[in-house]
Short mmCIF file of C-alpha atoms in Angstrom, two decimals:
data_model
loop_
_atom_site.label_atom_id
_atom_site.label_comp_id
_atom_site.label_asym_id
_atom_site.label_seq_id
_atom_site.Cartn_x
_atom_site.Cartn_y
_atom_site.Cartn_z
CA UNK S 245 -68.39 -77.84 -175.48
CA UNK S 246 -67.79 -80.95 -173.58
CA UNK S 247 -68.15 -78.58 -170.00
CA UNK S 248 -71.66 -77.58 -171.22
CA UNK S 249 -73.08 -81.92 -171.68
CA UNK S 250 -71.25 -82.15 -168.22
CA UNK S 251 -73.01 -79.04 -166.51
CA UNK S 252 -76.45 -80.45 -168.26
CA UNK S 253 -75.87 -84.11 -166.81
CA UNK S 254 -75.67 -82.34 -163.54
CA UNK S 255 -78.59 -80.28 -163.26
CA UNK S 256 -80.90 -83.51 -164.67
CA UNK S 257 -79.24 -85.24 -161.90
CA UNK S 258 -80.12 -82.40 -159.04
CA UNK S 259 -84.14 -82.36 -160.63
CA UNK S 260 -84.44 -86.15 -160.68
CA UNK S 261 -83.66 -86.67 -156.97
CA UNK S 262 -85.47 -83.44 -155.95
CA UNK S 263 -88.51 -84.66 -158.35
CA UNK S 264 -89.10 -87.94 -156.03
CA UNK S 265 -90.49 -86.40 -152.85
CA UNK S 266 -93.82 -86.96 -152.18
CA UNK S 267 -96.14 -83.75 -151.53
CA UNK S 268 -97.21 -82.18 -147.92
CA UNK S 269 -99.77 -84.64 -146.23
CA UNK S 270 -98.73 -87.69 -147.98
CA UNK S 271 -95.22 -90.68 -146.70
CA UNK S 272 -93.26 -92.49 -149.05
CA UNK S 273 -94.23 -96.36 -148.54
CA UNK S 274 -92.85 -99.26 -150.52
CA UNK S 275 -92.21 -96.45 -153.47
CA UNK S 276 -95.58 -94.75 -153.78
CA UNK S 277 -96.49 -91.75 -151.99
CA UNK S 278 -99.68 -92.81 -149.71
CA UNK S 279 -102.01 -90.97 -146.95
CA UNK S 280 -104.20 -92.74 -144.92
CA UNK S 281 -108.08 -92.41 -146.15
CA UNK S 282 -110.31 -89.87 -144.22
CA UNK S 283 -113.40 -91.44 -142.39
CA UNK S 284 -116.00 -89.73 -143.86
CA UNK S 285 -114.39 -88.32 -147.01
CA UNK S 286 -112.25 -88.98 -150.23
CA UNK S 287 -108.94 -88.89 -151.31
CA UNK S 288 -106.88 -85.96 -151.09
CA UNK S 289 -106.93 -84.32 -155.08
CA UNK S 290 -104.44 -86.33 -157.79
CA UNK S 291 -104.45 -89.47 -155.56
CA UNK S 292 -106.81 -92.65 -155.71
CA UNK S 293 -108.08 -94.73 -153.37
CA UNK S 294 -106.29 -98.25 -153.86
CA UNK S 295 -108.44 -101.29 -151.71
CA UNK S 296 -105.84 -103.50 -151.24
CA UNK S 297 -103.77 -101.09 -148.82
CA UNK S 298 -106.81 -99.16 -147.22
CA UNK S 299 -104.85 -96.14 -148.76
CA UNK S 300 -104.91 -93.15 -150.75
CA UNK S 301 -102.10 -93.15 -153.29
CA UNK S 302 -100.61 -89.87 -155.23
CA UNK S 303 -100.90 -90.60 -158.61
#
């Protein structure tokens, strides 16, 4: 029973760190997954445009 929590613990482990990486067209910066904006366009879908950083962020 105890080799079944352990075997459990592992696999959440292996999904967490594969869960973090940020989706095709879009870098990891200061912990956020960000594009830059298009010129004449919007955001990319599920991100938001954020002012402050002249980005689009994945939300």
């Amino acid at each position: 029973m105890k080799l079944v929590w352990f075997v459990a613990f592992l696999l959440a482990l292996v999904c967490g760190a594969l869960g973090q990486e940020c989706p095709k067209g879009f870098q990891q910066q200061d912990g956020q997954c960000v594009t830059p904006r298009p010129v004449h366009g919007e955001c990319p879908a599920k991100s938001t445009y954020s002012v402050n950083k002249n980005l689009c962020i994945y939300s």
